Each structure stands twice: as C-alpha cells, then as structure tokens.
Coordinates of C-alpha atoms in Angstrom, one line a residue:
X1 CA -51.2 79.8 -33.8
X2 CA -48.6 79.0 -31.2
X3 CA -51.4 77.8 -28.2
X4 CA -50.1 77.0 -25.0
X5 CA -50.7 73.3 -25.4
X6 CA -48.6 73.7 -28.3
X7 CA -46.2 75.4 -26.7
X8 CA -45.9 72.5 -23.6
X9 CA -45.2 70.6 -26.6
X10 CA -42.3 71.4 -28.3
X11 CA -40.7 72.3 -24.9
X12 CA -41.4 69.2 -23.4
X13 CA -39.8 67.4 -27.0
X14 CA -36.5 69.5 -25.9
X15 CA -36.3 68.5 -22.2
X16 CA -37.1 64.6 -23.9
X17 CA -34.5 64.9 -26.3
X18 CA -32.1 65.9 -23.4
X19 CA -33.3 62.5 -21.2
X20 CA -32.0 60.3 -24.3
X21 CA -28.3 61.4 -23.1
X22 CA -28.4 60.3 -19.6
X23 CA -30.4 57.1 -21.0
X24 CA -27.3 56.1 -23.1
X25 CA -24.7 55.0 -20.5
X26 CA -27.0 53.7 -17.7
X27 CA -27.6 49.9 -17.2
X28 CA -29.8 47.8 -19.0
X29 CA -34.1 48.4 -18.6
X30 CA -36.1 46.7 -16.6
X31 CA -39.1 46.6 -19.4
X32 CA -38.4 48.4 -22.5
X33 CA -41.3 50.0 -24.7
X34 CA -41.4 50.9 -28.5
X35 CA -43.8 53.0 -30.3
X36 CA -44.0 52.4 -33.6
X37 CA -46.3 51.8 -36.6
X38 CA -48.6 48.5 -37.0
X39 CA -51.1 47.2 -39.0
X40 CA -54.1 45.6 -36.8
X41 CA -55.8 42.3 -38.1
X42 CA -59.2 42.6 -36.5
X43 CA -60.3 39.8 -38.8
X44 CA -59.4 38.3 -42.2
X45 CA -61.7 41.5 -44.0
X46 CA -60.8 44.0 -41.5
X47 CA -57.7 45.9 -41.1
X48 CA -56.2 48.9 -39.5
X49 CA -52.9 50.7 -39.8
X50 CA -52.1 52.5 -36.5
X51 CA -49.5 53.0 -33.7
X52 CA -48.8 50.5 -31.2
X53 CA -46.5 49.6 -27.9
X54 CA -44.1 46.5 -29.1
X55 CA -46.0 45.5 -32.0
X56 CA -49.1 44.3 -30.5
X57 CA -52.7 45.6 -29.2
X58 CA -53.0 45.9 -26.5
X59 CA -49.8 46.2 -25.5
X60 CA -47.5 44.1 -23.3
X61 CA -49.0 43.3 -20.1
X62 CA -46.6 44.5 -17.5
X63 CA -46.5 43.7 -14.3
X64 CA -44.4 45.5 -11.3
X65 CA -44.0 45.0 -7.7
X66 CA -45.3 48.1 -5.0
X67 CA -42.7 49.9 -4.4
X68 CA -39.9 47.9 -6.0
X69 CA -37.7 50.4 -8.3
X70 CA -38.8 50.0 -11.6
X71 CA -36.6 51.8 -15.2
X72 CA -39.1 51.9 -18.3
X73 CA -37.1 52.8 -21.4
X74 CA -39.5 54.2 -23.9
X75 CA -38.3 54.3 -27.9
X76 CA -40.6 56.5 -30.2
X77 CA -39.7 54.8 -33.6
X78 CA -42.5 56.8 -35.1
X79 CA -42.5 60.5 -36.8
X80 CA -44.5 62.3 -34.5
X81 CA -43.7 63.3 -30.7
X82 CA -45.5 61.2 -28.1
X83 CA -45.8 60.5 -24.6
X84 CA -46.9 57.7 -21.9
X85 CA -49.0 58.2 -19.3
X86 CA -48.8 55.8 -16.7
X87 CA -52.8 55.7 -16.2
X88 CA -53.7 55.0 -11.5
X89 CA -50.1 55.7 -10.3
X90 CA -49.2 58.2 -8.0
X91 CA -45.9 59.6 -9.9
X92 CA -44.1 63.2 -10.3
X93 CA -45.9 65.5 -12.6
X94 CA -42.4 65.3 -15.2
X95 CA -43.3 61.3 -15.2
X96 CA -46.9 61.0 -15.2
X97 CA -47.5 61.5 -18.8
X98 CA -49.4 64.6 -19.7
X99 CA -47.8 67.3 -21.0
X100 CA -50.3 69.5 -19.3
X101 CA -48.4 68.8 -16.2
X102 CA -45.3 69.3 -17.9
X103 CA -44.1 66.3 -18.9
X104 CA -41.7 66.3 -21.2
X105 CA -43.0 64.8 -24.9
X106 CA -40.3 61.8 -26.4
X107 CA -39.6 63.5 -29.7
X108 CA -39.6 61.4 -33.1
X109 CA -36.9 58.9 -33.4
X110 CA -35.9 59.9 -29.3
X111 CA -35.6 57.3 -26.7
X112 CA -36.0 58.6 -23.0
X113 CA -35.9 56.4 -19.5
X114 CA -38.0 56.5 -16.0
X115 CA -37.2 55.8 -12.8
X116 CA -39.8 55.2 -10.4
X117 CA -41.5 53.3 -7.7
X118 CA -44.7 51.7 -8.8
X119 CA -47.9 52.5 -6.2
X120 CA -50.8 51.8 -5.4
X121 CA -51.1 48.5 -6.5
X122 CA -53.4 47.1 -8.5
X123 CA -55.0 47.3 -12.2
X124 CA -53.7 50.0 -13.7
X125 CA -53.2 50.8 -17.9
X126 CA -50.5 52.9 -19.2
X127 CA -51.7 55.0 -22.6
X128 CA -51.1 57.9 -25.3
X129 CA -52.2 61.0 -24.5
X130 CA -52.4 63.1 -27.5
X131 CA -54.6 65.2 -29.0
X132 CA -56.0 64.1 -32.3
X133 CA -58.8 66.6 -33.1
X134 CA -59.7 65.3 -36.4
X135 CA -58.2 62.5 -37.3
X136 CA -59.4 59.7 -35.1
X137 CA -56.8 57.5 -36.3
X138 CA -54.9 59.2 -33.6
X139 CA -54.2 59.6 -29.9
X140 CA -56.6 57.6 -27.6
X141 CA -58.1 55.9 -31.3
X142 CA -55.4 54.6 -32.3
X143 CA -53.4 51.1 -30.5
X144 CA -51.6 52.8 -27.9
X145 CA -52.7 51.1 -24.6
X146 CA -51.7 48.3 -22.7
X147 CA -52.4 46.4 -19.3
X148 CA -50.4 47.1 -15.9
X149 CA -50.6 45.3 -12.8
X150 CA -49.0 46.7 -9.6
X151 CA -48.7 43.5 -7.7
X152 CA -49.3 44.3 -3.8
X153 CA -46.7 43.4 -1.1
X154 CA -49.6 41.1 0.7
X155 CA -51.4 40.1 -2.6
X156 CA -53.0 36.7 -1.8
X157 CA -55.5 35.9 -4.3
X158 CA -58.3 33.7 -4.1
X159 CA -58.3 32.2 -8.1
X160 CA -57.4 29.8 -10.4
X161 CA -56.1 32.0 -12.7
X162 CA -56.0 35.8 -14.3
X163 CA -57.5 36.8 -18.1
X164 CA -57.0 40.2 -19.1
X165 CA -59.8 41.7 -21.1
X166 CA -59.4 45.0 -23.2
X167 CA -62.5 46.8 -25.3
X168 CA -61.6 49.1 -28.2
X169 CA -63.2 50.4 -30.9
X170 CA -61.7 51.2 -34.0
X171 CA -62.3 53.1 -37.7
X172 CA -64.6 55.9 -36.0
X173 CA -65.7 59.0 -37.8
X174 CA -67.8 62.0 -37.2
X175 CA -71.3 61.7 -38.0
X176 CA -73.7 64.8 -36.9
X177 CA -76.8 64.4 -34.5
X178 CA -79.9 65.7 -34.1
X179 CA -78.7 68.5 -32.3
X180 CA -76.2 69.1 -34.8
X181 CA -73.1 68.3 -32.9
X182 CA -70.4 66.2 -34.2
X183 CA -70.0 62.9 -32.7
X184 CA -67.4 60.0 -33.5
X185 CA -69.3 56.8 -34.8
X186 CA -67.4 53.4 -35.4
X187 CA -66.9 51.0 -37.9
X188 CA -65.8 48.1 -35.3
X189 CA -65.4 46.8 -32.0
X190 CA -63.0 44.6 -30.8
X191 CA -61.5 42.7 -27.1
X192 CA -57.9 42.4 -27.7
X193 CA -57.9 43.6 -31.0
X194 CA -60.1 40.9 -32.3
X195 CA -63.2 40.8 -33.4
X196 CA -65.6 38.5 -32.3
X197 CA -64.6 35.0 -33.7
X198 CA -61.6 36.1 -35.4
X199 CA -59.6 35.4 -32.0
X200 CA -58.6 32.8 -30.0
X201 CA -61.2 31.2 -27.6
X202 CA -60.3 31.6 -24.1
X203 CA -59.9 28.1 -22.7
X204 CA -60.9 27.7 -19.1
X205 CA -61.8 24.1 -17.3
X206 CA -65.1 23.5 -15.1
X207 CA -64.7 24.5 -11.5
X208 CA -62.0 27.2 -12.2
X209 CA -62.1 30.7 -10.6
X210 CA -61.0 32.7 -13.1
X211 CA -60.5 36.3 -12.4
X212 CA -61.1 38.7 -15.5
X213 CA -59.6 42.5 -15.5
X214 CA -61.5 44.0 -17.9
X215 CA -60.6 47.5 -19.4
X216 CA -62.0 49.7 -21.9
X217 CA -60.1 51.7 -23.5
X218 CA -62.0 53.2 -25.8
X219 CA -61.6 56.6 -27.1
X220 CA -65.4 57.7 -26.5
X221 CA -67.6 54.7 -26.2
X222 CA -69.2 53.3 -22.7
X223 CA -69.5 49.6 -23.1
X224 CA -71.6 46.7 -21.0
X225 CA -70.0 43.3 -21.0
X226 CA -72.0 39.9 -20.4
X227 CA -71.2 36.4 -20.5
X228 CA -74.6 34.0 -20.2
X229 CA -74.5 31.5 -17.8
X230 CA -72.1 33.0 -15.4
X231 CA -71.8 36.1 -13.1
X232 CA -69.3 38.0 -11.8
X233 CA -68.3 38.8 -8.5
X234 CA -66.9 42.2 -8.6
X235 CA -64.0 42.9 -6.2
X236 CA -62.1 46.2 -7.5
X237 CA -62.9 49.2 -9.2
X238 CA -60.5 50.9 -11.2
X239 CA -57.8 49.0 -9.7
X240 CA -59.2 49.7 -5.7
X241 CA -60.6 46.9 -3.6
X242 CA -64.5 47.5 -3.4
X243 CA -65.8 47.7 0.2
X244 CA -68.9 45.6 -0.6
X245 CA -67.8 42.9 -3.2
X246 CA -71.3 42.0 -5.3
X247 CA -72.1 39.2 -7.7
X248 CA -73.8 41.5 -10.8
X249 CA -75.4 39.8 -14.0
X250 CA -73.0 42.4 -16.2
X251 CA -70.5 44.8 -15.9
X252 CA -70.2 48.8 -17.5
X253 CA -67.3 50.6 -18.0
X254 CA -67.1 53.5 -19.4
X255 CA -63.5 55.0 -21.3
X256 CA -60.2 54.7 -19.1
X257 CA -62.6 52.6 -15.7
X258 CA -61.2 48.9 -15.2
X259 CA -63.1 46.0 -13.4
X260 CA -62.0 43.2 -11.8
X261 CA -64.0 40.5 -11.3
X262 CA -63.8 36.9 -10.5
X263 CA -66.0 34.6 -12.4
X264 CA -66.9 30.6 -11.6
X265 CA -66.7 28.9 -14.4
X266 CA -69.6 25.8 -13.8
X267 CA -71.5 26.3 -16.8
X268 CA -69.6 23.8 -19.2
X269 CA -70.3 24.5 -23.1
X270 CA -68.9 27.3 -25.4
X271 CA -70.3 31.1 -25.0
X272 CA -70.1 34.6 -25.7
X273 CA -68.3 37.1 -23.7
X274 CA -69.7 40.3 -25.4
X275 CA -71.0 43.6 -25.4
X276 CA -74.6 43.2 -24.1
X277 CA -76.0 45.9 -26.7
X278 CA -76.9 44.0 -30.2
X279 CA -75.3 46.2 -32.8
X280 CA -71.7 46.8 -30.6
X281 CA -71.6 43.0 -30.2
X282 CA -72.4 42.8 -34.2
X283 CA -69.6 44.9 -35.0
X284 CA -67.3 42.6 -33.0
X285 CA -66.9 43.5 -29.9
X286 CA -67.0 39.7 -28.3
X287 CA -64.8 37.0 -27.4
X288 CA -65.3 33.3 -27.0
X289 CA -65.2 31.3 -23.7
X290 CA -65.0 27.5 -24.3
X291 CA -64.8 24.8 -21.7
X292 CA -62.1 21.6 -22.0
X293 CA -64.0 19.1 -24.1
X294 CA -66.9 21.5 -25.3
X295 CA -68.3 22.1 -28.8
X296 CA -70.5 24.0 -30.7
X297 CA -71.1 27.0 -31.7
X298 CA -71.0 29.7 -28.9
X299 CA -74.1 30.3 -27.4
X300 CA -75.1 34.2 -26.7
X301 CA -78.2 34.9 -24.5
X302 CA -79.8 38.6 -24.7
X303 CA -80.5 40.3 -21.2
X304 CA -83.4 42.2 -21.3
X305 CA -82.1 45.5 -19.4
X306 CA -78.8 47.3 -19.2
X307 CA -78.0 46.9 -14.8
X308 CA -75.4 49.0 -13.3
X309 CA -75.1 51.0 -9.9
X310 CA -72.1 52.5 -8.4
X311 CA -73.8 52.2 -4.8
X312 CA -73.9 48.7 -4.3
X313 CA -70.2 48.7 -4.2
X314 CA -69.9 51.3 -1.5
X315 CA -70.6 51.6 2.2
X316 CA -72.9 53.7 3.5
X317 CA -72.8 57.2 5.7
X318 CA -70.0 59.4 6.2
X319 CA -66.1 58.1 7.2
X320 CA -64.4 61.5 7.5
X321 CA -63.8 60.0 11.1
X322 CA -60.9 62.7 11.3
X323 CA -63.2 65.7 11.5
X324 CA -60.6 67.4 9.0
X325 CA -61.9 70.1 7.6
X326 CA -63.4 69.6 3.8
X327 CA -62.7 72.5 0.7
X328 CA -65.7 72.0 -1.6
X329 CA -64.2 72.9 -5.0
X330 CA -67.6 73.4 -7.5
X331 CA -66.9 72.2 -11.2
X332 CA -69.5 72.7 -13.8
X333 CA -69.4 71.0 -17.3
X334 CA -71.2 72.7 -20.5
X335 CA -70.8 73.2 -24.2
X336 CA -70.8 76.0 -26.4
X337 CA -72.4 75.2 -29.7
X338 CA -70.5 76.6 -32.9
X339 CA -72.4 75.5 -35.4
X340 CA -74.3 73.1 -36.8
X341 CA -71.6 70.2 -38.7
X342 CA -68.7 71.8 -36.4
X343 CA -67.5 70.5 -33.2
X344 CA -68.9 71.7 -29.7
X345 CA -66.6 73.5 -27.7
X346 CA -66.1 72.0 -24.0
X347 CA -65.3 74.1 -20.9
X348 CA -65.6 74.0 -17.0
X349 CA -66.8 77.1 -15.2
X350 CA -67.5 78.5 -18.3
X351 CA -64.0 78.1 -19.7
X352 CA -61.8 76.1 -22.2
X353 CA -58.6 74.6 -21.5
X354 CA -55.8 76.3 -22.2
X355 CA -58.0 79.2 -20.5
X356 CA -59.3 77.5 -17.8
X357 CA -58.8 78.0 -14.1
X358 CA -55.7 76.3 -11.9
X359 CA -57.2 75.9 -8.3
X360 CA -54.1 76.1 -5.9
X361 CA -54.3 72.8 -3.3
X362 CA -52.6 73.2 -0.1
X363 CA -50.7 69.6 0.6
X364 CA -52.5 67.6 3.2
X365 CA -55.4 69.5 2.7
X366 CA -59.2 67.1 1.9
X367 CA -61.0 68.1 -0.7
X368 CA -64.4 67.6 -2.3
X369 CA -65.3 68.4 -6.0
X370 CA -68.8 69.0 -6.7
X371 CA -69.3 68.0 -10.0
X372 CA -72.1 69.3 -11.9
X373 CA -73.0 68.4 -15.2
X374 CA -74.9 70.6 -17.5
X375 CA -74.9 69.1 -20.5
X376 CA -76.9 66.3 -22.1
X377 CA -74.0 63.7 -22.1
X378 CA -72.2 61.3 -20.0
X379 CA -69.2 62.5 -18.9
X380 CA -66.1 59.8 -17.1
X381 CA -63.9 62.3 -15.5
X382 CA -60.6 61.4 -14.5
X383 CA -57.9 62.7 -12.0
X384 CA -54.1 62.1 -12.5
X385 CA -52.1 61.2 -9.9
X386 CA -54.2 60.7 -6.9
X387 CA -57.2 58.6 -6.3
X388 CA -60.5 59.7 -5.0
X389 CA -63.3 58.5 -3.0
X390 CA -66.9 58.7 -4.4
X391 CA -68.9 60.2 -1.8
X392 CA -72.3 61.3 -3.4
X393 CA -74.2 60.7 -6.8
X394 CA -76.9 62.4 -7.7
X395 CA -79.4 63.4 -4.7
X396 CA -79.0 60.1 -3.0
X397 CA -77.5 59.8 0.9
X398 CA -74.2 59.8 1.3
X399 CA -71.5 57.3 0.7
X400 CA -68.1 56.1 1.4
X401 CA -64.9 53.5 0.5
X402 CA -65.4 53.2 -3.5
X403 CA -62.3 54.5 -4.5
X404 CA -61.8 55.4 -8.3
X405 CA -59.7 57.4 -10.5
X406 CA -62.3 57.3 -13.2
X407 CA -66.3 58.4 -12.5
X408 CA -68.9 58.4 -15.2
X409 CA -70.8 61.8 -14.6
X410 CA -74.4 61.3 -16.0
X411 CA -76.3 63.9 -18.0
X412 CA -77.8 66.8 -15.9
X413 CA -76.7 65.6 -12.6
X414 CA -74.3 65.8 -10.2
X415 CA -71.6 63.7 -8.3
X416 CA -69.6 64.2 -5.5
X417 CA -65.9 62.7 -5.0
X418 CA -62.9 63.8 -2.0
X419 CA -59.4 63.4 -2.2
X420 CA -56.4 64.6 -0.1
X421 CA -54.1 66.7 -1.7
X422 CA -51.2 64.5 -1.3
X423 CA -48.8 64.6 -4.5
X424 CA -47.7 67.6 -5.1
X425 CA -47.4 68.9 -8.4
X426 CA -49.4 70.1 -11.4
X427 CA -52.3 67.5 -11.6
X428 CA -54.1 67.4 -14.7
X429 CA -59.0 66.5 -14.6
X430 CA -60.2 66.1 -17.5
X431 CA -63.1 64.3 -19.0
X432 CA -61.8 60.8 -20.8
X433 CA -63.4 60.7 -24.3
X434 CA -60.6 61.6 -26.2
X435 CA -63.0 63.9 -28.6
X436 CA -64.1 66.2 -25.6
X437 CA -60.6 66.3 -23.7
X438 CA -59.6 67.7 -27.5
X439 CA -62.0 70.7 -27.6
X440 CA -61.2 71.4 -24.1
X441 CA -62.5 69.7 -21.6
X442 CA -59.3 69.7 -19.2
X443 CA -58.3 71.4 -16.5
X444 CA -54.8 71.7 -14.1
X445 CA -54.8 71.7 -10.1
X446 CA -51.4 73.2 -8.9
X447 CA -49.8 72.8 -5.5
X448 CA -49.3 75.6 -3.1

C-alpha cells in the first residue's frame, strides 16, 4: 500500500539523488558525515550490529559558530534511504530533516550537501528519523545520533571544562502489558555506547567546574541520572538558558530533552554517574567519575525518591508584555486499542498521521497549544523548527521563560506551551518515542 509517508519517501530519494550533482563540483565540506554499518562493543559479552555517523556512537561531536555558514556533506554508504535531522535548529523545511516536511530522503549509496546558518545556539543533537515499526534495530534504536553545539557569538562560560553525556538503550523488543499493549523492553543501557565499567573513566581533578551536556537519546525510555556526592547546577534546558538556574540532587530527561549542567567536582574518590533506578543502572547505563590520584572501586549511593519539576526552572506570572493577541490551538492525545499482542494505534484529535489535521499558522502570529493527554502514558512532544515557551503544566499558575523544544506530557494531564509562528514552512509535532511517532503519533503545521 502506497501511504503518503511512503510516498514523501521515494520522492524525497529523487529530489536527493538530484542534490548529489550539484554536490560534485562544489568546494571542499566543512564537516563531512557517513552513514554506514557498525558493530557496537557495549562490553566484552555484549555486542550490537547497527548504523552509525563516522563509525562511532554517538557520533562526532560537532560544533558550529551562530550564524557562521556552515556545508554538511552527508554520505549514505548503507542500503536503505535515510535522512538527518538537525534536532533545535531553526532551518528550511527541505533541510530540517523529516520527510514529513518534505525533506528530501539521501537514497542508498547517494551523497547530498547543506548549506546553512546554524541558530540558536546552544546544545542541540542531529539524528535519524525513520520509521522502524517492527524492527527496533532501526530508526531512533539504532546508533544514529550525535552531539551538536551551536557556540553563541557572546558565549563566555563560567567552567573548567565541557563532558558530553549521551543515554541509549539498545537490543529492545516488544513485550505485552497488562493492558495488552505492546511495549519495547531492553536488553541494555549504555552512556556513550558503554556500559557501565566497560568504558573509560572520566578523569576530572578536585576543584574543577565541569559542565556535563547530558542527552538521551533513547528511542522510548525516560531516564534519571545521579552522581553521589555532587549536584548539579542546572543552567539550560534543551539547549535554552533557564531563567532560574537550580542546584538539583538529579536530573530526568526524557527521549530527544538535553540538560546542561555544571557540576563542582570537591568530592575526591571514584563514583558512579548512573541511572538512579536499580535495574536500568544494572543493565549498564553508568559511567565512572574518578578523581587524579583516586582508587577504589566506584562508590554508588541510592537516593531514596525520583525528584524532578519543570517549575523551579521557570519564572513566574505571565510575560506576553506585548498584549499580542494569543490563538489557542487544542491538541488531544489517545489511542485506539487493536487488539490484545498488536500495537496501539496513536492519533491527535482523534486522528492518525498521515490523516491527521494541518493547522494553517499565519507568520508573526503567537500561538498557544493546549496539550491534553488522554492516555495513561507519558508523552515528550517535540516541535521542529521553532522553540517554544512552557507556559502552564497541569492546573498550576501560570509560568514563563523555560524555553524547550522537547516537553514530557504526563499521563491524564495537560500542559500548555506558546510559540510565534516565525519559520515558515511545513513544521512537523510529534511525540518522541520512536514506537508511538510510528503508529502515528505526528502531526504537520503549514504556513499561510
């Protein structure tokens, strides 16, 4: 059956195929990107064959300038058509990296280039996005995803020193619940494709500032990170200054949201940077922190309760100091149940992508999406090429300046986020675990 996702497809593979042409006689890249088959060593017993930017997971960490012309030459050595999404940057719809938008796919064995000016700055990622429907080997499971850091024109950091953290978790599979949907369960966890102790430590020295970017880039899993004897002082979400910068005892994030956070290093000894939840950290999602001069085994202390609150980032009471007027757009998220041992089907307002609605934005225009979710899971919902502002969660007061392109929805309730309709071009929501975006969980904004 020839579905319109399907269809975006193998047009988008033509118009790639076309790019590799004017690619050919142009100047050297500024970063070039291949996509190609690897085999992940997790640890000594655990291995993984998948796809992967440049032969490692995560990928190259690649850092740009704001605003400072940037040509990314992308080679898909492998046999299926792919595509890169450029994950927190404003870009045209035919460079973003969704064929939903209309991005054209980079066909097997193709090579294609872009041109663009990197902005906002900040901590950004740059992904697959694919569907894999069943085989979660593919897509947003697999090694595709990398770190990218849009360094600003006035960045003037107050550290020692930058670590770059990525979550993953790998060898998942379908296992039914109680309610007899079908879930994806995994085998392990890693941070930067390594499983707890099979890594290298990271070394820092007493009195250092470090400043960890964290991602997780997980296909479905919200994770919660700790490291005993330290805190960290949280200064951006999703890539976006925080207007109130807090010290927090752990940090979550669920698929696709970054953190960055700078941490004092005056604990001296050897210790666990892990996943706070027992049987995630068992199956290897931690890394080791050791001091200059320290020894031992690493030492991992259990908190006794998962923390997290959006709010205590944010400032309070309403800053639409403008007086502009503000469309409320109302979203609701279900699932249809079709059958027990068969996936749910996902829709918003009732309805599946390809089949769901395309709201029409008016450029310039502010507007708010009420999010309502109506079904009994958490939900991170992202939004392509713009950033918005989280502006209400659940029935508490209003609130204003945490700025995100990723928001975990919770179960049966509601969140509120603005943006201004300032990119023009088709703009692709959707919820980011890779197994829901698959059974429809997407929708496209067009411009007027």
């Amino acid at each position: 059956m020839l579905t319109r996702r399907r269809f975006t497809q193998l047009s988008g593979m033509a118009a790639g195929s076309m790019l590799l042409g004017a690619a050919a006689a142009a100047a050297a890249p500024d970063i070039t990107i291949e996509i190609a088959p690897y085999m992940l060593e997790a640890s000594p017993k655990h291995h993984f064959r998948t796809i992967a930017y440049n032969g490692q997971v995560p990928g190259p960490l690649l850092r740009m300038r704001q605003g400072q012309e940037q040509t990314v030459e992308v080679r898909n050595l492998t046999a299926d058509p792919e595509v890169l999404h450029w994950h927190g940057l404003f870009l045209p719809s035919q460079i973003d990296g969704a064929m939903e938008e209309g991005t054209p796919m980079i066909a097997p064995r193709a090579t294609v280039r872009y041109t663009f000016k990197p902005d906002p700055p900040g901590f950004r990622w740059f992904h697959t996005h694919t569907f894999a429907g069943k085989n979660l080997g593919k897509a947003q499971y697999g090694g595709q995803h990398g770190f990218l850091m849009i360094e600003s024109r006035e960045h003037a950091g107050n550290y020692d020193r930058e670590v770059f953290i990525g979550l993953h978790d790998w060898g998942g599979h379908f296992a039914g619940g109680d309610d007899g949907y079908m879930n994806p369960v995994y085998d392990v966890s890693t941070i930067n494709g390594k499983m707890l102790g099979a890594g290298d430590p990271v070394r820092v020295k007493q009195g250092e500032r470090v400043l960890i970017h964290v991602l997780n880039s997980s296909p479905t899993e919200v994770h919660w990170i700790a490291l005993p004897g330290h805190s960290f002082h949280v200064i951006s979400l999703d890539g976006n200054s925080v207007p109130r910068p807090q010290t927090v005892s752990m940090l979550r994030l669920a698929p696709a949201e970054r953190v960055s956070a700078v941490v004092e290093m005056n604990a001296p000894g050897v210790w666990v940077l892990g996943e706070v939840r027992k049987h995630v950290q068992e199956a290897g999602m931690g890394i080791v922190i050791e001091y200059a001069t320290a020894a031992g085994e690493p030492v991992w202390k259990q908190p006794d309760a998962l923390i997290w609150d959006y709010r205590q980032f944010s400032a309070l009471g309403n800053t639409n100091q403008s007086g502009d007027e503000v469309v409320r757009i109302a979203l609701d998220f279900d699932s249809k149940f079709q059958g027990h041992g068969n996936e749910e089907l996902w829709r918003i307002n009732g309805k599946s992508f390809p089949n769901t609605d395309e709201p029409i934005l008016k450029t310039g225009q502010r507007y708010r999406l009420v999010l309502r979710n109506l079904s009994a899971d958490d939900h991170p919902m992202h939004l392509h090429r713009h950033t918005f502002e989280v502006r209400k969660l659940g029935g508490a007061s209003e609130m204003n300046g945490l700025r995100k392109d990723v928001l975990l929805v919770p179960a049966r309730s509601t969140a509120e986020v603005e943006f201004v309709a300032d990119n023009p071009g088709r703009t692709l929501f959707h919820c980011h675990q890779q197994d829901h975006m698959d059974r429809g969980f997407m929708m496209v904004f067009r411009y007027a």
